[in-house]
CSV table of C-alpha atoms (C1' of nucleotides) in Angstrom, one decimal:
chain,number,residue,atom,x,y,z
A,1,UNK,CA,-2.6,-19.4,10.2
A,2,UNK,CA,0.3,-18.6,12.6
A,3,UNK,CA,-0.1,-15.6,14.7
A,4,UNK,CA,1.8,-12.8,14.7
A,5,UNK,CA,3.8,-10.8,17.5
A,6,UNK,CA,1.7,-9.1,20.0
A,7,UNK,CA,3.8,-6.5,19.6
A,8,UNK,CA,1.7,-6.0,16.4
A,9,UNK,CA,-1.8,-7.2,16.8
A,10,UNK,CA,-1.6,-4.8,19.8
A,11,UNK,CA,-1.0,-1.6,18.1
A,12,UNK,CA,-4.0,0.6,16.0
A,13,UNK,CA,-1.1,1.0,13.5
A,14,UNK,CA,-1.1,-2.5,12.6
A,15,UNK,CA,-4.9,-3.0,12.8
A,16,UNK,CA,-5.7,-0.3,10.6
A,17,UNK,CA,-2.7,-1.2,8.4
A,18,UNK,CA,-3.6,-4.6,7.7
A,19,UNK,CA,-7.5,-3.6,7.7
A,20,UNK,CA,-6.1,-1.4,4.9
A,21,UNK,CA,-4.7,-4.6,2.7
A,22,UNK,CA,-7.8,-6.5,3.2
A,23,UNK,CA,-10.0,-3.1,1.8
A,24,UNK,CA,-7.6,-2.9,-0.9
A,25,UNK,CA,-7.8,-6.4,-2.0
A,26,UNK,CA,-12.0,-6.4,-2.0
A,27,UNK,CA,-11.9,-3.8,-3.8
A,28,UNK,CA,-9.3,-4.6,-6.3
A,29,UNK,CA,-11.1,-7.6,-7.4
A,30,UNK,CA,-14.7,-6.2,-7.7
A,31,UNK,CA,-12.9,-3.1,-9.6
A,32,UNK,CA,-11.0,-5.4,-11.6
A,33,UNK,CA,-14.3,-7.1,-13.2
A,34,UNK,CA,-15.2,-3.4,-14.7
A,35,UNK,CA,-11.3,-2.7,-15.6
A,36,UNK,CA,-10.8,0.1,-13.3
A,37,UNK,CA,-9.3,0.7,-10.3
A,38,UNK,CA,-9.1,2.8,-7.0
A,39,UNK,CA,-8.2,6.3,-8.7
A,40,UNK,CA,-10.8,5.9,-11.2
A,41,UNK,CA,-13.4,5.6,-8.2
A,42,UNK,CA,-12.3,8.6,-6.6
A,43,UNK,CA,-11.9,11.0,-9.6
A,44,UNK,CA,-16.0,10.2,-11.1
A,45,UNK,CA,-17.1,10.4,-7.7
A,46,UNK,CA,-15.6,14.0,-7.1
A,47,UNK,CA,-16.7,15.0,-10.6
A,48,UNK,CA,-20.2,14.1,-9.9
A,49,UNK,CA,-20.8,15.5,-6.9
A,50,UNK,CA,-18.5,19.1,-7.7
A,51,UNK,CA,-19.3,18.9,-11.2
A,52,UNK,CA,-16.8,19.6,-13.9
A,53,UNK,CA,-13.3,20.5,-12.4
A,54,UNK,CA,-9.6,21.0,-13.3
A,55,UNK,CA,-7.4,18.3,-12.7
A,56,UNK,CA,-5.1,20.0,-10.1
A,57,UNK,CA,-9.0,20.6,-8.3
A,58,UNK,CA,-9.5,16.6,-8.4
A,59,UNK,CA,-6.1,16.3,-7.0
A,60,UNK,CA,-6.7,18.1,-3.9
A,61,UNK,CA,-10.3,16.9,-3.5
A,62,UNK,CA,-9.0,13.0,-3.7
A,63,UNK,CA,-5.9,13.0,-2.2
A,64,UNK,CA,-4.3,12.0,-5.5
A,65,UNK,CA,-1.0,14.1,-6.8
A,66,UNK,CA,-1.3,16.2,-9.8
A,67,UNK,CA,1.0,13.8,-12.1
A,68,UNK,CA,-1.2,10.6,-11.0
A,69,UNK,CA,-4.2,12.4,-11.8
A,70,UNK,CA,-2.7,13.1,-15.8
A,71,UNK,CA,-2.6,9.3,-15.8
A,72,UNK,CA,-6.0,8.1,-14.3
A,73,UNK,CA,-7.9,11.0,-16.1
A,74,UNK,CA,-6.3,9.6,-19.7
A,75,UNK,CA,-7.4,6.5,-18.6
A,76,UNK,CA,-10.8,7.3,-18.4
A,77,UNK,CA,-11.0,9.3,-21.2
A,78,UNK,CA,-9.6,6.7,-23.2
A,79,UNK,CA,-12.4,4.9,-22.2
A,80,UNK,CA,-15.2,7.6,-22.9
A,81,UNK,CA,-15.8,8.1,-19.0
A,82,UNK,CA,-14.9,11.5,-18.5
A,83,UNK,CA,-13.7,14.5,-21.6
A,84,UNK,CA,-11.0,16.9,-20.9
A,85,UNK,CA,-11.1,20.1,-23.1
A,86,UNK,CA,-9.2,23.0,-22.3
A,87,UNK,CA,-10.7,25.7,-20.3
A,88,UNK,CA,-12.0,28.6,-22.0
A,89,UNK,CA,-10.4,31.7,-21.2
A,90,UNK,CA,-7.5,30.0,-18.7
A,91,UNK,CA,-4.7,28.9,-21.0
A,92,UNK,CA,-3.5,26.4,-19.2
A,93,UNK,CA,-6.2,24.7,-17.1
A,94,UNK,CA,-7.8,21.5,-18.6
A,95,UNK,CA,-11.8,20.8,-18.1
A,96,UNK,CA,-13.0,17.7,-17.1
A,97,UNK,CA,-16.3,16.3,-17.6
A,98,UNK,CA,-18.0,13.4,-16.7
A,99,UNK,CA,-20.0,11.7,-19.4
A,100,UNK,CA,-23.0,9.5,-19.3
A,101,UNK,CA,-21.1,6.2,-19.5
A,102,UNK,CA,-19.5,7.4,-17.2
A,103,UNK,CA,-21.6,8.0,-14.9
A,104,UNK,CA,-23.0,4.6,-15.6
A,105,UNK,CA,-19.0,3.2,-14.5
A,106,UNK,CA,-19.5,5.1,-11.3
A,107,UNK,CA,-22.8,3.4,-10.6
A,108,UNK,CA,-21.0,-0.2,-10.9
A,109,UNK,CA,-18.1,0.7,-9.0
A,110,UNK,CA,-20.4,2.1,-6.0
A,111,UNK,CA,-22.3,-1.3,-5.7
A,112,UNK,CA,-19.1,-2.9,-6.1
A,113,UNK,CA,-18.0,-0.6,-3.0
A,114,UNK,CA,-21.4,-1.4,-1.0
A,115,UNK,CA,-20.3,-5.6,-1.1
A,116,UNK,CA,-17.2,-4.1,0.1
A,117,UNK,CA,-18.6,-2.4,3.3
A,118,UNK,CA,-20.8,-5.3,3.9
A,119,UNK,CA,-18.2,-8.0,3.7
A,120,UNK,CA,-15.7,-5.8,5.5
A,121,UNK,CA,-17.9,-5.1,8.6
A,122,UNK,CA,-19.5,-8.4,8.3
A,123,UNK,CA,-19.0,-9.3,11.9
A,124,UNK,CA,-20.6,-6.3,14.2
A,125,UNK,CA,-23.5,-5.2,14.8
A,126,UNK,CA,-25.1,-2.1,13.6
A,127,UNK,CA,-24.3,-0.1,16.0
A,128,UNK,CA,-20.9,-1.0,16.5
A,129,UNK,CA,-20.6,-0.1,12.4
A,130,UNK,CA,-22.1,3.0,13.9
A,131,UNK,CA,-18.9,3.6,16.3
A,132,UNK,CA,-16.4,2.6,14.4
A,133,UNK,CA,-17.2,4.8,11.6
A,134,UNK,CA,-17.4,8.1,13.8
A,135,UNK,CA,-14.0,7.1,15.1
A,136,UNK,CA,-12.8,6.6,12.4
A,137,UNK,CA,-14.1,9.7,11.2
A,138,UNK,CA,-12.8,11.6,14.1
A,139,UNK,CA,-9.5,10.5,13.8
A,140,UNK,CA,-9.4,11.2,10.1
A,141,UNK,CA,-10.5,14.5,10.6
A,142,UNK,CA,-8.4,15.3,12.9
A,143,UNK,CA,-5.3,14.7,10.8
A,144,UNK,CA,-6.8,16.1,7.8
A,145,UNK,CA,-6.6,19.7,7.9
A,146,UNK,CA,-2.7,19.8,7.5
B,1,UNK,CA,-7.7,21.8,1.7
B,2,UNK,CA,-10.4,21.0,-0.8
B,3,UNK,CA,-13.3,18.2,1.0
B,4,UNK,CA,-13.1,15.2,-0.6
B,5,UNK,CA,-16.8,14.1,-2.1
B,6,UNK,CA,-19.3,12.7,0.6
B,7,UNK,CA,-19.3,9.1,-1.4
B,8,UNK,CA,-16.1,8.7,-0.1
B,9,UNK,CA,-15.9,10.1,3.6
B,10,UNK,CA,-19.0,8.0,4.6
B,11,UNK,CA,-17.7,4.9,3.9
B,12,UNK,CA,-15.5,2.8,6.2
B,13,UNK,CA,-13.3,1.5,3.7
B,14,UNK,CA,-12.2,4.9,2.5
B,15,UNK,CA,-11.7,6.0,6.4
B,16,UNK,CA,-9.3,2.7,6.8
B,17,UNK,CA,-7.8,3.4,3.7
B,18,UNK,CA,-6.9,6.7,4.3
B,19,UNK,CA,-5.6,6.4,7.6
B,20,UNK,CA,-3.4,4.3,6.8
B,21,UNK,CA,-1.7,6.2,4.3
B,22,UNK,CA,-1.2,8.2,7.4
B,23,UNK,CA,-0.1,5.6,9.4
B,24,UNK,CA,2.4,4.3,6.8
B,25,UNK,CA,4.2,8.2,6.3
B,26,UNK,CA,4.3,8.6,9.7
B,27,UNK,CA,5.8,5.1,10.4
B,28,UNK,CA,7.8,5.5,7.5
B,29,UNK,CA,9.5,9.0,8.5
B,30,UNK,CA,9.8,7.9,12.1
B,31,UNK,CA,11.8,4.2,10.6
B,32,UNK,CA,14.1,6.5,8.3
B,33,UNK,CA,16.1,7.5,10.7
B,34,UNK,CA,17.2,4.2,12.0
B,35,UNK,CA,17.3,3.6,8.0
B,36,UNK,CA,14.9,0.8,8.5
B,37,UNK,CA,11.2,-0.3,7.1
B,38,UNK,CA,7.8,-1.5,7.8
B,39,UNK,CA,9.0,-5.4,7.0
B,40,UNK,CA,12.0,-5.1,9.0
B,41,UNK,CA,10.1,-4.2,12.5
B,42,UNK,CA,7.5,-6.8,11.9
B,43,UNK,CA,10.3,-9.5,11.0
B,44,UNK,CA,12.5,-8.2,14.2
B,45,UNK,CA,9.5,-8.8,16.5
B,46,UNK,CA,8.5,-11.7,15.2
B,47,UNK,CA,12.1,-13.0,16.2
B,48,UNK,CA,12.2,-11.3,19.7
B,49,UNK,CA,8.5,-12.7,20.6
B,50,UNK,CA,9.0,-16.5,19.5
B,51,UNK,CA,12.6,-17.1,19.3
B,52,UNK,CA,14.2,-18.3,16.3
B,53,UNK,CA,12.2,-19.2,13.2
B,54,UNK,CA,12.9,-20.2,9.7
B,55,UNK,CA,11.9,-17.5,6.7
B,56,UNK,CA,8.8,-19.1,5.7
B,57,UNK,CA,7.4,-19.1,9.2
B,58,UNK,CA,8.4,-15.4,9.7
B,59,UNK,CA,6.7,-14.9,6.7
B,60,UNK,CA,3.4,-16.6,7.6
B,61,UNK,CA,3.4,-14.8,10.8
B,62,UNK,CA,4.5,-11.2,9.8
B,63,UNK,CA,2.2,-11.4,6.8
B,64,UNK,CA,4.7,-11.4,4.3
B,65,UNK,CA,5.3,-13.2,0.9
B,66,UNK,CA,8.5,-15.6,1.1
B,67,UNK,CA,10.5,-13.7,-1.8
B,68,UNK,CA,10.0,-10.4,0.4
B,69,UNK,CA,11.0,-12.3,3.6
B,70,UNK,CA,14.5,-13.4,1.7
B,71,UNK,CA,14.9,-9.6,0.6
B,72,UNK,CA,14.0,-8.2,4.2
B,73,UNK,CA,16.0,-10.7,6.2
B,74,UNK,CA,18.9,-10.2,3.7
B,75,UNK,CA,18.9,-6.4,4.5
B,76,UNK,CA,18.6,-6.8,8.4
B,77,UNK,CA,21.6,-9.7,8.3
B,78,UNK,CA,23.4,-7.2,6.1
B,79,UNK,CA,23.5,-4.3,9.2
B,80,UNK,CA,24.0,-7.0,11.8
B,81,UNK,CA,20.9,-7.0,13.3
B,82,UNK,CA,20.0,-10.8,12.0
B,83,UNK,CA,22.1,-14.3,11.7
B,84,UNK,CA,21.3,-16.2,8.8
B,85,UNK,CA,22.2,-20.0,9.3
B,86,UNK,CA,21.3,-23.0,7.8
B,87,UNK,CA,19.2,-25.1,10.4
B,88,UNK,CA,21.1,-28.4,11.3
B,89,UNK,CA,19.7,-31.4,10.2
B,90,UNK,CA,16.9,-29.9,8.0
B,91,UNK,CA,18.9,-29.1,4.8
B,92,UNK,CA,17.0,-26.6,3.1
B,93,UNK,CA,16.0,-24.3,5.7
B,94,UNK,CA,17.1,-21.6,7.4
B,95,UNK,CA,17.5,-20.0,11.3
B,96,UNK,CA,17.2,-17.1,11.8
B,97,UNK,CA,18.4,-15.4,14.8
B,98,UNK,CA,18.1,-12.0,16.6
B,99,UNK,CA,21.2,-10.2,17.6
B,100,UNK,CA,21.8,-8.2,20.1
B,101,UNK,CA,22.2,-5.2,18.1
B,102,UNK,CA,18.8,-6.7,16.3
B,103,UNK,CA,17.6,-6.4,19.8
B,104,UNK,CA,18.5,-3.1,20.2
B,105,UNK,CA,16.6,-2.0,16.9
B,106,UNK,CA,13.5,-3.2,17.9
B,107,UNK,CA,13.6,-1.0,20.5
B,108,UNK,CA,14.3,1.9,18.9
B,109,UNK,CA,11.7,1.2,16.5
B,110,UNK,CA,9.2,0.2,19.5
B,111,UNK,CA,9.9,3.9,20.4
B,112,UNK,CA,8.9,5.2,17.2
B,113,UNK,CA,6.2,3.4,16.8
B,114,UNK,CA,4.9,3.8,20.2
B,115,UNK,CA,4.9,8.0,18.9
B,116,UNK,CA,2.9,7.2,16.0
B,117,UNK,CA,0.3,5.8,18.2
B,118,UNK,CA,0.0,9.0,20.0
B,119,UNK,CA,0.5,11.4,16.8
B,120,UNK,CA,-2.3,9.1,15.5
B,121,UNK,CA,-4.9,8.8,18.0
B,122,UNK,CA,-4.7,12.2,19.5
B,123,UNK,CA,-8.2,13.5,19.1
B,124,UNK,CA,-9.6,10.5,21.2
B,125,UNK,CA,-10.0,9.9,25.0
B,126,UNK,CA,-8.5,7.1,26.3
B,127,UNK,CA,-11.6,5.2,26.6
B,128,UNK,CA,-12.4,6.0,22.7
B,129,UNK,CA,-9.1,4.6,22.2
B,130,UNK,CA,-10.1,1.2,23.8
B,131,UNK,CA,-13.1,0.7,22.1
B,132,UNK,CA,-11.6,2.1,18.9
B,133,UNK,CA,-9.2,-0.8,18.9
B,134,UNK,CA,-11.1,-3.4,20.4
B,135,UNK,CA,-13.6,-2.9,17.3
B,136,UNK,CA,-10.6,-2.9,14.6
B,137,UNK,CA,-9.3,-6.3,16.4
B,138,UNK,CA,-12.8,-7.7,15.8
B,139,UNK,CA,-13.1,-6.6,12.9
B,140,UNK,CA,-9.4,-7.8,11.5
B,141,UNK,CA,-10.1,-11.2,13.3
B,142,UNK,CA,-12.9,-12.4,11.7
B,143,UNK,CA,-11.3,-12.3,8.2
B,144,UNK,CA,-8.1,-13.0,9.6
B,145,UNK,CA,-8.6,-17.1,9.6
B,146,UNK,CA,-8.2,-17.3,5.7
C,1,DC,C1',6.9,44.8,-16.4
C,2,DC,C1',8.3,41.3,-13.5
C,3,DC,C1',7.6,37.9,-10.2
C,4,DT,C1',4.9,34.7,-8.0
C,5,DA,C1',1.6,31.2,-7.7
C,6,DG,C1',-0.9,27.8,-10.0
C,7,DT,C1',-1.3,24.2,-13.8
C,8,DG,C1',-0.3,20.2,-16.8
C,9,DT,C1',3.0,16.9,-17.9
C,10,DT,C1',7.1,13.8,-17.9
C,11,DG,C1',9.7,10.6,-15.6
C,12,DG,C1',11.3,8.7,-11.9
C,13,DT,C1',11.4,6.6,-6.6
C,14,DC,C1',9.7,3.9,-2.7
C,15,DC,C1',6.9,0.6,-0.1
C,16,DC,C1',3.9,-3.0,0.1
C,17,DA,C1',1.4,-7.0,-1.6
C,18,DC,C1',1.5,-10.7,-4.7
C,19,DC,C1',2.5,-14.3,-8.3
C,20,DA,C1',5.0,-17.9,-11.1
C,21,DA,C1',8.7,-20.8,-11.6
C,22,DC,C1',12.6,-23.3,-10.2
C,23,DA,C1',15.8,-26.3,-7.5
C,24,DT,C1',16.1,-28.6,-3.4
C,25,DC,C1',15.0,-31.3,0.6
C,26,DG,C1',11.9,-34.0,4.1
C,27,DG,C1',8.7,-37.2,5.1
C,28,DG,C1',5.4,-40.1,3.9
C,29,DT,C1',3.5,-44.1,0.9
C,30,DC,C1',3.7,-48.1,-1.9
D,1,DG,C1',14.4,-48.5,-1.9
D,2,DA,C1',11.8,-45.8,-5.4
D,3,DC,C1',8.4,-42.4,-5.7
D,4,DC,C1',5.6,-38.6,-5.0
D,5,DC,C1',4.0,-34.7,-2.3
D,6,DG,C1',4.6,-30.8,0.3
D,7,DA,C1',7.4,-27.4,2.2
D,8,DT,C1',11.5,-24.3,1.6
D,9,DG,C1',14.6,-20.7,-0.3
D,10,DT,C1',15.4,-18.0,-4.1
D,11,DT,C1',15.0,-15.3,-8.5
D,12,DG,C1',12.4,-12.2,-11.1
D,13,DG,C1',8.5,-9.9,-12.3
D,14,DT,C1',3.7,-7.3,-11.7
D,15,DG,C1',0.7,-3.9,-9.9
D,16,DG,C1',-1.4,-0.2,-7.0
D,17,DG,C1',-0.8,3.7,-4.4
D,18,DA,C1',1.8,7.6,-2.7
D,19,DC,C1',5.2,10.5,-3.5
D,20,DC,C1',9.1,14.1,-5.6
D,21,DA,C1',11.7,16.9,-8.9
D,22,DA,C1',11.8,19.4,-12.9
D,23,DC,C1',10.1,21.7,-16.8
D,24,DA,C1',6.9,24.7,-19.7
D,25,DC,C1',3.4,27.6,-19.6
D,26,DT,C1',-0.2,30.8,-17.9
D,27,DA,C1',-2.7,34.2,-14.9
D,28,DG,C1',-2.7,37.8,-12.0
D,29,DG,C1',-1.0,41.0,-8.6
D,30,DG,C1',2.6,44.2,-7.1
DNA sequence: CCCTAGTGTTGGTCCCACCAACATCGGGTC
DNA sequence: GACCCGATGTTGGTGGGACCAACACTAGGG
């Protein structure tokens, strides 16, 4: 493979750019064997962990905007993963629960997500996982709050 | 701002993936103002670091597909900043050639993106820096080869 | 009571990554 | 020289992810 400009292969932008396209494609195809995607990951792992929430709460909790969120949540109710009733006593506001399938769908994707880790950070050692991840975390963090 | 769940903040491949939404808005807002994009600066470097190239190399080197090559090239020849010629003696391919106002896009673009490497890594010293992108570089090289 | 903030929903935009198919040309082999 | 293979340019399409604007509706505070 030709290399590219070291204008690029210089710059964290680019690393963590393309890094991006490589997660993205991992996890696409191990996603793709249980008909879900990204979205779908984000929105049962959130309701697991905070319980039952509104979908403007998932929103905010996965990064994901509010009209993305009508789409991925039909999706997996169309598949029996998750229920959305309406609220009780707030008009508007939808419920959403997450069922026992799936919960079982969330169980795939996260082994699905641990090949992914594995193959990504294939080449270093544990401890250099170790640093990289707290960087990363840092710097995450750190642009977070806004 | 709502925290997303823990089964995503732990894991490397949401970190990446998330920072480089980051990294794309902020490279994106910076590049609107020179009404430019992601493919064009990796295309105009390309040309700048080794000289003329056919599309299909650019697109080997920048990482793009061919079809996207012929739509990015088309825009930058459009503004000028590009010559499109058919090479001499090989029928079906093409030069492609920096400008000097090409030239002079790159380095506006350089100065952009040299700000988003700031913006980005703010919240690390300069030795985290270092080892921060000495780990991505390994870690993007060893699944770079395929 | 009104006004604001929050919510769900529709429908669209953009960038990036990728694929299939086709016509065309080059360089090799037989 | 005829033939096939691989590379090239191009068109057109797909999909995921991240947005934005607008609307209808509700809750709650001033």
């Amino acid at each position: 493979m030709d290399e590219p400009p070291e204008r690029l292969t210089t710059k964290p932008s680019w690393l963590i750019s393309q890094l991006a396209v490589y997660v993205r494609r991992l996890a696409f195809e191990g996603f793709a064997a249980a008909g879900a995607r990204g979205y779908h990951y984000r929105i049962l792992a959130a309701l697991h962990e905070f319980g039952p929430a509104s979908q403007a709460e998932l929103g905010r909790r996965c990064r994901v905007d509010r009209s993305d969120v009508v789409a991925a949540v039909g999706e997996l109710a169309g598949r029996g993963f998750v229920e959305r009733t309406p609220d009780p006593g707030h008009g508007r506001r939808n419920r959403v629960t997450l069922t026992e399938d799936g919960l079982r769908q969330l169980r795939r994707m996260d082994e699905v997500l641990d090949r992914v880790q594995d193959d990504l950070l294939g080449p270093l050692s544990a401890e250099d996982r170790q640093t990289l991840t707290r960087l990363l975390g840092r710097v995450l963090a750190h642009h977070e709050p806004h």
